[in-house]
XYZ file of C-alpha atoms in Angstrom:
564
model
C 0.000 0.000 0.000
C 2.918 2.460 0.392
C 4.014 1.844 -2.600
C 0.934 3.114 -4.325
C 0.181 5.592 -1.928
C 3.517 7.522 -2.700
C 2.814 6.869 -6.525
C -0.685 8.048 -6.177
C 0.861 11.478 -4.149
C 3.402 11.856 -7.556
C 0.384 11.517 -9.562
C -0.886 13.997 -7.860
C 1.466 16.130 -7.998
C 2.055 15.848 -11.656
C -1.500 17.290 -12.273
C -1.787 20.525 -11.941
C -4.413 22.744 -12.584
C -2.988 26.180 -14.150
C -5.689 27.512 -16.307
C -8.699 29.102 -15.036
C -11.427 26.855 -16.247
C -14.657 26.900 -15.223
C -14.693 25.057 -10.937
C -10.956 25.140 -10.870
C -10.597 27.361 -8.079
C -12.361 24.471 -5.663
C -10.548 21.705 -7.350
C -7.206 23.530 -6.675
C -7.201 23.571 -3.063
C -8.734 20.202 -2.626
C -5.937 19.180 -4.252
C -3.194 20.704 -2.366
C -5.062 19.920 0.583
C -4.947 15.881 -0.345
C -1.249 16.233 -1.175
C -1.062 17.810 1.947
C -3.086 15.117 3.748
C -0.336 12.404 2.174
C 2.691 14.035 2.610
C 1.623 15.290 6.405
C -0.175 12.207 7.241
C -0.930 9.273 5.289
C 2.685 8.560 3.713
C 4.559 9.003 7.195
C 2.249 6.979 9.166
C 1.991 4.274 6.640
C 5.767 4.015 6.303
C 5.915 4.152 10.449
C 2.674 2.267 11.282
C 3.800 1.036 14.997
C 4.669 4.770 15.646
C 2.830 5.981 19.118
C -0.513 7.490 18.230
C -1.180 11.104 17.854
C -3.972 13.223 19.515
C -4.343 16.677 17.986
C -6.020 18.714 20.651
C -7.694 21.398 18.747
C -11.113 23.822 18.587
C -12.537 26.973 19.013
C -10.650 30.101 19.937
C -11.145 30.233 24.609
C -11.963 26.842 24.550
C -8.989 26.285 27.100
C -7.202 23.586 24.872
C -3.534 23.952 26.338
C -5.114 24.240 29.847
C -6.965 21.104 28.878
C -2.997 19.693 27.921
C -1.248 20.660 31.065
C -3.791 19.237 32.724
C -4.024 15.877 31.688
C 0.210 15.874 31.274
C -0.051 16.502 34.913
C 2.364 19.745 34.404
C 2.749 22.536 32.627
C 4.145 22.001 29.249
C 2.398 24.899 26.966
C 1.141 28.239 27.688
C -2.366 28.899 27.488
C -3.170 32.009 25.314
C -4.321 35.130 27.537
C -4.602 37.005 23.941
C -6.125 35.983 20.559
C -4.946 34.863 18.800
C -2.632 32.802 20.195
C 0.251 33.217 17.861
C 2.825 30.518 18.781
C 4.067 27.370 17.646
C 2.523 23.667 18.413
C 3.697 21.696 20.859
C 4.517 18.134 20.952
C 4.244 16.298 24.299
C 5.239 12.701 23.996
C 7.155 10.256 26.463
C 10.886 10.916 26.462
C 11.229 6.957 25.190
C 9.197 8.188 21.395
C 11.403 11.317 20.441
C 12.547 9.181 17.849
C 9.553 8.624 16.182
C 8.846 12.715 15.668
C 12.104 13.724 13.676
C 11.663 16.432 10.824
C 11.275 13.508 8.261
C 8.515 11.641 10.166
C 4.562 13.270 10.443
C 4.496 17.146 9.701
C 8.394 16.770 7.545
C 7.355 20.982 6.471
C 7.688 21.998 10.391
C 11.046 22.403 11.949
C 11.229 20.918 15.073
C 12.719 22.749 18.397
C 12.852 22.470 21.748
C 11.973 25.675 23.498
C 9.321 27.423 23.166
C 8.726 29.579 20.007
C 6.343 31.876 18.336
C 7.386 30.584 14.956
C 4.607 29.087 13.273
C 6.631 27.046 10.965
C 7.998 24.872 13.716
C 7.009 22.784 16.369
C 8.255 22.409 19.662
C 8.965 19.139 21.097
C 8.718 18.335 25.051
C 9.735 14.940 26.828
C 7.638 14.316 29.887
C 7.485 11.033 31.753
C 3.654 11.736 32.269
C 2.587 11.186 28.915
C 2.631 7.175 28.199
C 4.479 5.408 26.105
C 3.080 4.846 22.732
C 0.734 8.177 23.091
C 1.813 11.785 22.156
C -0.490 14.869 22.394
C -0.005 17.914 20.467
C -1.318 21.637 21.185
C -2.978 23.179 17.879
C -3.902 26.601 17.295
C -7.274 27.901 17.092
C -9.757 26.182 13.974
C -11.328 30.117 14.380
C -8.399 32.112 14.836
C -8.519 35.446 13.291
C -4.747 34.618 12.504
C -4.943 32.721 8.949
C -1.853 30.978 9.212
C -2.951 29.946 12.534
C -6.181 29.012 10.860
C -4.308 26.933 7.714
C -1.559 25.023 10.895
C -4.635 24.273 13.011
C -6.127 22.813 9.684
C -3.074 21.110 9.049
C -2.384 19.195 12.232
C -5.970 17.971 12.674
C -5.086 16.038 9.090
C -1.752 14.361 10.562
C -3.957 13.313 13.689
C -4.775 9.856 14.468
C -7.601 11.051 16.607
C -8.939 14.485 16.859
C -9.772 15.451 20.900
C -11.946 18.280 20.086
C -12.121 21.044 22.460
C -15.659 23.570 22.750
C -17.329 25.530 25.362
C -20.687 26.727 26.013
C -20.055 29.900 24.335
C -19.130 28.651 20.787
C -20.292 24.786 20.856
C -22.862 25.346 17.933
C -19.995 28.050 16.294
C -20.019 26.953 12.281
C -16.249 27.304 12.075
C -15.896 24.193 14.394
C -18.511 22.199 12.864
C -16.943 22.792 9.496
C -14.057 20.662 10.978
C -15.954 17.887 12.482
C -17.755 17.502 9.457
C -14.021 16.657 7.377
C -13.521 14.467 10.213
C -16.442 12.865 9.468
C -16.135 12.415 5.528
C -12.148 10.643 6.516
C -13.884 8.729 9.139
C -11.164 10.114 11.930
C -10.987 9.056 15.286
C -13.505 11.832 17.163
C -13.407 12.729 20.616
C -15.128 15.973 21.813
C -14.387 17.833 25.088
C -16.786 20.660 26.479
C -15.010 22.720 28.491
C -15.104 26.312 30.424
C -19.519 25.515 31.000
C -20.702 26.771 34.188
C -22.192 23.800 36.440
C -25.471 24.415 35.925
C -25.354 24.713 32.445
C -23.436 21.283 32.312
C -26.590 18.998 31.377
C -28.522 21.185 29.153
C -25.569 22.171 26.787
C -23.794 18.584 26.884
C -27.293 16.941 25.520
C -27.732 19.464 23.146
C -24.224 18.840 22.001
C -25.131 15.207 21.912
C -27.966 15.743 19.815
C -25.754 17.873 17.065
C -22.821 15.423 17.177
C -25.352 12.568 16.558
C -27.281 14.365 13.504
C -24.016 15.295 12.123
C -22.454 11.870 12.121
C -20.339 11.816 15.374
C -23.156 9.316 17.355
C -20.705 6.817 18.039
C -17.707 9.595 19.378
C -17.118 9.957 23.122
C -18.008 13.222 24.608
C -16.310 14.247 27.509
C -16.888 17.564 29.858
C -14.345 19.480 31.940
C -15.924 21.462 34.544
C -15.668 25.214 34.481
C -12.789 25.812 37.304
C -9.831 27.959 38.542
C -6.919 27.966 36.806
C -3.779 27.551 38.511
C -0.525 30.022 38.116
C 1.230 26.841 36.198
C -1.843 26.913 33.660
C -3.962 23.759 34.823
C -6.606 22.716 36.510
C -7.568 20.517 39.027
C -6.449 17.145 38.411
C -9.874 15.656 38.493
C -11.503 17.644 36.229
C -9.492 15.488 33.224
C -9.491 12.229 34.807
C -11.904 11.029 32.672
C -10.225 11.856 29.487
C -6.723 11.298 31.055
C -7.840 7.630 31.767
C -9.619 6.778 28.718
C -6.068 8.270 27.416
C -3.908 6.206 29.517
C -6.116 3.124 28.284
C -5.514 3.629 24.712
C -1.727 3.694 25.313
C -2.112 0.712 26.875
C -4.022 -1.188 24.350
C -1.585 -1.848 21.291
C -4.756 -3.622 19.200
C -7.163 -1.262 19.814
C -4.450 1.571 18.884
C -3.610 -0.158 15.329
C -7.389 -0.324 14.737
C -7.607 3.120 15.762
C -4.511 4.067 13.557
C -6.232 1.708 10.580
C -9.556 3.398 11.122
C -8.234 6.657 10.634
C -6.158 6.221 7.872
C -8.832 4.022 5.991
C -10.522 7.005 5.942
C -7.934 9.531 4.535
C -6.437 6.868 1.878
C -10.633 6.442 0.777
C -10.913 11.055 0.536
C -7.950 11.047 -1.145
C -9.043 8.741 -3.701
C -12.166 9.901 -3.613
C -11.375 13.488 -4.584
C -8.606 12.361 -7.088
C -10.967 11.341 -9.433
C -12.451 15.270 -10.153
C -9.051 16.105 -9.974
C -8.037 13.699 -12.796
C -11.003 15.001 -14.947
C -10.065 18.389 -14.450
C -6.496 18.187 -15.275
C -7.509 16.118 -18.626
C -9.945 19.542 -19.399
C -6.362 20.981 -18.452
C -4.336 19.034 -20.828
C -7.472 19.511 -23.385
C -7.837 23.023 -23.034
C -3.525 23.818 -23.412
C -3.366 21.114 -26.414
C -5.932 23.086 -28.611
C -3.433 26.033 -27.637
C -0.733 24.652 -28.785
C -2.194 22.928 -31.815
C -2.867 27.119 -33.267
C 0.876 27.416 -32.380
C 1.964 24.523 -34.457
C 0.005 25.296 -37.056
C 1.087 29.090 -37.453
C 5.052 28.137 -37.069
C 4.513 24.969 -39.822
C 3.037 28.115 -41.655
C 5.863 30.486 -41.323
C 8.506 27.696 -41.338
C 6.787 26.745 -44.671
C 6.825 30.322 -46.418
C 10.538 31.014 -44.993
C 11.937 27.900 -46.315
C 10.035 28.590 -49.725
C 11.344 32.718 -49.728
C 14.879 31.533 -49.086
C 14.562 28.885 -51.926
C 12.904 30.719 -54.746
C 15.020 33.669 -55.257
C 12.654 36.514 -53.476
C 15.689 37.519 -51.598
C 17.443 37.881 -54.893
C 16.543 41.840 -54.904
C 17.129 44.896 -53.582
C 20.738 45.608 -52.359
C 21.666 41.696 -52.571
C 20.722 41.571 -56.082
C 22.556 45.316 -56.898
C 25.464 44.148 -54.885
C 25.586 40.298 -56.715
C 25.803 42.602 -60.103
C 28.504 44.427 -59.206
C 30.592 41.660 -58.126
C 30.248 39.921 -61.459
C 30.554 42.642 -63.436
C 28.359 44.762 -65.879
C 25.449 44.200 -68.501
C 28.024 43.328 -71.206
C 29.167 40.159 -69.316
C 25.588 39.047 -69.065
C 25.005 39.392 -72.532
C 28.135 37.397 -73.254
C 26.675 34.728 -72.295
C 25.136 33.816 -75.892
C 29.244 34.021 -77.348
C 31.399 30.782 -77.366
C 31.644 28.975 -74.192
C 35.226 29.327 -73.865
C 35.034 32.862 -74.507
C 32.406 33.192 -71.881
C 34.884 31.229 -69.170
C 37.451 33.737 -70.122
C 35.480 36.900 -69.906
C 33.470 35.696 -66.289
C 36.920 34.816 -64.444
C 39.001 37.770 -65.977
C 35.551 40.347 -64.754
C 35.889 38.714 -60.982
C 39.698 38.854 -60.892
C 40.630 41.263 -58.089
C 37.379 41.916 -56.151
C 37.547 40.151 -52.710
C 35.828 43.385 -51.725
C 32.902 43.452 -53.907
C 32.509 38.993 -52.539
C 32.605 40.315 -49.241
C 29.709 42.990 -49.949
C 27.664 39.943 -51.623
C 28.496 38.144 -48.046
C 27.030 41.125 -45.656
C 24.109 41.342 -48.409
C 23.207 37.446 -47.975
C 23.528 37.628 -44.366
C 21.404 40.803 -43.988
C 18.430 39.222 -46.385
C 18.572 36.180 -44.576
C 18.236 37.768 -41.394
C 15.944 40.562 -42.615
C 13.650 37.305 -43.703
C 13.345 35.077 -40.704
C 13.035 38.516 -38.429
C 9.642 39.091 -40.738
C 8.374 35.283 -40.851
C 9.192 35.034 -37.159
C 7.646 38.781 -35.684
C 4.454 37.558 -38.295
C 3.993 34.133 -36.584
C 4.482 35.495 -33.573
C 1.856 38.048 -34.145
C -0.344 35.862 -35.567
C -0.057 33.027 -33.129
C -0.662 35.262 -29.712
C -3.983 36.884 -32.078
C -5.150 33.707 -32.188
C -4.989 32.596 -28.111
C -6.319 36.160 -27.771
C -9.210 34.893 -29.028
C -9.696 31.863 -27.199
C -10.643 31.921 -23.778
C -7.646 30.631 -21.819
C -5.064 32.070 -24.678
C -4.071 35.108 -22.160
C -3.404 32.667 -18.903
C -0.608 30.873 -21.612
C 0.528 34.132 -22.361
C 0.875 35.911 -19.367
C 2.752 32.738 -17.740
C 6.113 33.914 -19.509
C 8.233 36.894 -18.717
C 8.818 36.120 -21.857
C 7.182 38.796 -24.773
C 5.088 35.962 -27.432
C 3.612 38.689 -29.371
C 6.739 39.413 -30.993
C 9.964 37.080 -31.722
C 12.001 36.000 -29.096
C 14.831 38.450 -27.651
C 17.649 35.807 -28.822
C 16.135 35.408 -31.760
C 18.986 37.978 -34.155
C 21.822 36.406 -32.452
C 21.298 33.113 -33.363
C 20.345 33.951 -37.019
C 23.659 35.774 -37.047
C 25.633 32.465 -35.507
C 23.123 30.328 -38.520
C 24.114 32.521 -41.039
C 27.489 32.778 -40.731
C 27.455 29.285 -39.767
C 25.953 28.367 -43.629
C 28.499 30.716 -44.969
C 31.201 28.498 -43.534
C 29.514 25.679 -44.887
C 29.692 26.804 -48.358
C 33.746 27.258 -47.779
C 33.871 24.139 -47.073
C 31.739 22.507 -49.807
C 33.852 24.905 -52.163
C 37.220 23.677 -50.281
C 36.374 19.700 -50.824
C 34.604 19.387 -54.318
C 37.877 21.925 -55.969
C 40.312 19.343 -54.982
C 43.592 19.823 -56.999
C 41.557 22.118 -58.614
C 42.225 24.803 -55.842
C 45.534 25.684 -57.542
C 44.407 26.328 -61.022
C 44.573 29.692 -62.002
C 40.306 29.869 -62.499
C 40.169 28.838 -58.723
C 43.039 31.506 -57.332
C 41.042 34.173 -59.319
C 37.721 33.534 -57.404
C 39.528 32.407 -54.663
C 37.135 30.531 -51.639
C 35.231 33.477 -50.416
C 34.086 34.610 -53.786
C 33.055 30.967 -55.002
C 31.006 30.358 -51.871
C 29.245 34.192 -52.112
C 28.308 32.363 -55.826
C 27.239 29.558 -54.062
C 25.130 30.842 -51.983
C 23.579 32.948 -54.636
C 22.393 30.322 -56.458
C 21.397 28.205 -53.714
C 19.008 31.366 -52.788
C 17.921 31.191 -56.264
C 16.150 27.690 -56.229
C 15.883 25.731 -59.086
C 13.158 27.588 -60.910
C 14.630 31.276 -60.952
C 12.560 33.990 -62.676
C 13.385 37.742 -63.920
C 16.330 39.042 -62.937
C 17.303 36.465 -60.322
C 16.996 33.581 -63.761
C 20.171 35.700 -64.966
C 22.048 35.745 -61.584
C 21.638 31.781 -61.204
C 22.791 31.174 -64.376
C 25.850 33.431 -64.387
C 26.530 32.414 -60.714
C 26.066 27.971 -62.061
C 28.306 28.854 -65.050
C 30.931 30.249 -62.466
C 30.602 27.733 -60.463
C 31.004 24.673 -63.624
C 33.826 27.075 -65.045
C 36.434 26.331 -61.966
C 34.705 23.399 -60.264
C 32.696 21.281 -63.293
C 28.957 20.574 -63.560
C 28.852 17.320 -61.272
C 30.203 18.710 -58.519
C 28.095 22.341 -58.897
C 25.186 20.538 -58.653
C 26.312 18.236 -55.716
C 27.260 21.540 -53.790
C 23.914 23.621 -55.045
C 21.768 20.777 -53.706
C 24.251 20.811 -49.991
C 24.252 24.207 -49.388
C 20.089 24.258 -49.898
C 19.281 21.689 -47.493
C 22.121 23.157 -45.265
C 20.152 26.242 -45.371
C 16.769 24.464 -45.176
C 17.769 22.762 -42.154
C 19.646 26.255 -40.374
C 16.137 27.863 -40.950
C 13.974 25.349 -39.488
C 16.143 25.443 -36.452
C 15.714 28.954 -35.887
C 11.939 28.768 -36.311
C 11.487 25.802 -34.512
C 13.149 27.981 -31.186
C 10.480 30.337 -31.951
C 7.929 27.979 -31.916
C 9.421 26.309 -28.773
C 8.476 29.986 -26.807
C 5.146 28.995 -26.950
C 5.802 25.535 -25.536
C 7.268 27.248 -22.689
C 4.273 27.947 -20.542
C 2.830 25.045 -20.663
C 5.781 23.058 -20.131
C 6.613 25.241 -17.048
C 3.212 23.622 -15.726
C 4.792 20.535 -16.202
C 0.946 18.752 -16.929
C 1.878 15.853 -19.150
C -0.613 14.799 -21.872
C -0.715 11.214 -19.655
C -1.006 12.940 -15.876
C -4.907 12.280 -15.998
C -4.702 8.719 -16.821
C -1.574 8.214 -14.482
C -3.648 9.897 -11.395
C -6.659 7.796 -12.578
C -4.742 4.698 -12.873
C -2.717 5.042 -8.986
C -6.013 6.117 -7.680
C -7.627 2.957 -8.515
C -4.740 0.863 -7.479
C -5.105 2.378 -4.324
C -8.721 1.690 -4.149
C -8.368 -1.918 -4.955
C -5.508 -2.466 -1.898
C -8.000 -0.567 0.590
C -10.801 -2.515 -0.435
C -8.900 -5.945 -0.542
C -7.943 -5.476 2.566
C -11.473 -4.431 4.157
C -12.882 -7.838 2.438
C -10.355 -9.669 4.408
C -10.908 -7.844 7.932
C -7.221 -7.911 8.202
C -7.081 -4.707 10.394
C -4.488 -4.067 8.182
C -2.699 -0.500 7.678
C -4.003 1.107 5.140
């Protein structure tokens, strides 16, 4: 059953509920409070099931609880509140024999644990007294009303890690809501019950304890002892007469004594957490799959607008639209003027000569044509990627959870990502080293031929990449760059290896692109991944839930008494 149990916390844990759909708000705090109830409670006590048993003395706000503990200790081991709220620690009163069962990773592992007394209200302070018995330990809460919330949230939290609940009223606030609103959990997690009226004058001892009987009856709590502590002086040390908690001291002292009826006691109560946890998982689990529903369709509109830009980028740096403007003015000049273009129709030899004798000396004009592809390439994914983004964060606009995706970044996903220029400068120049080295291998001995030293590297992988921006299917004035830049490129290197090296540096280029848009599109993963709600986390928490269910009720068929 641990075994699950932990798995079924992870599940848990793994399920999230970050969008603000429609119930949500309920959902999310019964599901910290379950992970709470597991991790506080049900987890520890499984793993340490022969660990003494824990009363949580809590209730209403003058209610005299830490009298109430001093008293039955014998001595005085907490201070009662004289103002409210009582802002202080809890303390832990066990038998100096236990202490090793209530280390930081046992019950409560969030509180720090100390030894004197403390106001902080993140730690709990431990005392060893002879009085308490063996196999018992009694802890101090704050006030279940407490105009203090985080005394309100501890109180809540140690009546979960409590094998029984000793539950602490007065005349004055018996039939208070607050109170009853407690009982009522303990009811639905079937946990151990005692209730204690306290601080009720004598004569108004009978009336208000069978009233009190009547309301713990209709509410479930029939079968739950009800003990009363007479209205009395208090002493300087903070207790009472020893009398007045005999009764509850012995019935006490008798559980302590009675390992069986502990572990059934212990099994009862944690039965009854391990069935409300399971219980509520279920809602959970349906919520987080609207969750997982809800962010998919989210995402899908972000696939689909980067598979649209990634599409049209990898098309406009394949077709020769960037073959234009400056590129295309500063491509021209580099190869020389109108005449050489027109020479193209004249002898092939005579064409050779003319287009390596018009590039000869202009390793300035190669590296223009170099700034001028890197500045159209970069000029071109800034537009695709500023559109998509655009596009994309219109679209979640106008669903209704699109602005709880967006506004779960520091990150800016109406317009492209911040990083977004440097790494299309490190692609660029990346492909431009490419082409060197495409150039470099396919030349061969070739690289000493007088054609070769003329272009040199630089200015035959400038002409390479001008074609390979061309695409195969060049139009207008781009048709007449391609071909001058492929007859270049044949002229020093041949025609098998200028098409092997056209066809490398595209899908070299294809492949840089996609990469860039692809951590575009990743932005808008980013949110949602934060979240960390896996497609699966439904079905996982489903799937330990009922695992868990099947051990409980297995071992409820068999009457086992074991620990659930």
């Amino acid at each position: 059953m641990l075994t699950e149990v932990v798995r079924l916390n992870g599940a848990l844990k793994a399920a999230p509920l970050p969008l603000d759909l429609p119930g949500v708000s309920a959902l999310r705090v019964g599901r910290e409070q379950v992970i709470d109830q597991l991790e506080d409670y049900v987890i520890p006590r499984l793993a340490e099931v022969e660990a003494p048993l824990l009363v949580v003395v809590g209730g209403s706000t003058g209610a005299g609880k830490s009298t109430l503990v001093n008293t039955i200790v014998g001595h005085k081991v907490t201070t009662p509140g004289l103002l409210r709220p009582t802002t202080r620690s809890p303390v832990l009163v066990h038998h100096p024999d236990d202490v090793r069962w209530f280390g930081v990773d046992r019950l409560l592992p969030d509180l720090a644990r100390v030894l004197d007394a403390t106001n902080d209200q993140n730690a709990i302070q431990l005392v060893a007294s002879p009085q308490v018995p063996r196999g018992l330990a009694i802890l101090d809460a704050p006030d279940v009303d407490s105009v203090d919330e985080r005394n309100r949230e501890l109180a809540t939290q140690l009546l979960a890690a409590a094998d029984l609940w000793l539950f602490v009223t007065s005349a004055a606030r018996y039939s208070d809501q607050v109170p009853w609103d407690h009982l009522k959990i303990a009811v639905e997690r079937n946990t151990a019950v005692a209730l204690v009226l306290s601080r009720t004058p004598a004569d108004d001892v009978a009336t208000v304890s069978v009233h009190l009987a009547r309301m713990m009856a209709a509410r479930g709590l029939k079968d739950s002892p009800l003990f009363t502590v007479a209205h009395g002086t208090v002493s300087d040390e903070g207790l009472l007469p020893t009398s007045y908690a005999s009764e509850i001291r012995g019935w006490l002292d008798a559980l302590a004594a009675d390992a069986s009826g502990r572990r059934e006691l212990v099994s009862q109560t944690i039965a009854g957490a391990v069935r409300t946890v399971t219980r509520k998982a279920f809602p959970i689990a349906d919520a987080a799959a609207l969750q997982v529903d809800a962010i998919a369709e989210l995402l899908v509109i972000a696939d689909k607008v980067y598979d649209d830009a990634q599409a049209e980028l990898a098309t406009a740096t394949a077709d020769g639209t960037l073959l234009r403007g400056d590129l295309l003015a500063r491509w021209q000049e580099f190869v020389g003027s109108g005449e050489l273009v027109r020479s193209l129709e004249a002898k092939v030899g005579f064409v050779r000569e003319r287009l390596v004798n018009a590039i000869k000396g202009k390793p300035q004009q190669a590296e223009r044509v170099a700034v001028a592809i890197e500045m159209a390439l970069e000029a071109a994914v800034a537009d695709h990627a500023e559109r998509a983004a655009g596009i994309a964060s219109d679209a979640w606009r106008e669903k209704e959870y699109g602005d709880a995706l967006l506004a779960a970044t520091a990150d800016d996903l109406t317009r492209a990502g911040r990083a977004l220029r440097s790494r299309t400068e490190q692609e660029v120049r990346g492909w431009h080293e490419e082409l060197q080295e495409f150039v470099r291998h396919e030349a061969g001995d070739a690289r000493h031929s007088a054609r070769f030293l003329a272009l040199g590297v630089h200015g035959l992988a400038v002409t390479l990449g001008v074609v390979a921006l061309a695409g195969p299917a060049p139009r207008g004035q781009s048709a007449e760059a391609v071909r001058l830049g492929q007859t270049l490129l044949e002229t020093v290197l041949g025609r098998d290896a200028t098409d092997r090296i056209i066809n490398q540096a595209r899908g070299t280029l294809a492949r840089r692109m996609s990469t860039l848009m692809g951590a575009e599109r990743a932005r808008y993963l980013a949110p949602a991944a934060q979240w960390e709600l896996k497609p699966d986390a439904p079905h996982q928490l489903r799937q330990a839930a009922r695992r868990v269910d099947d051990l409980r009720f297995a071992a409820a068929k068999k009457g086992t008494g074991e620990h659930l």
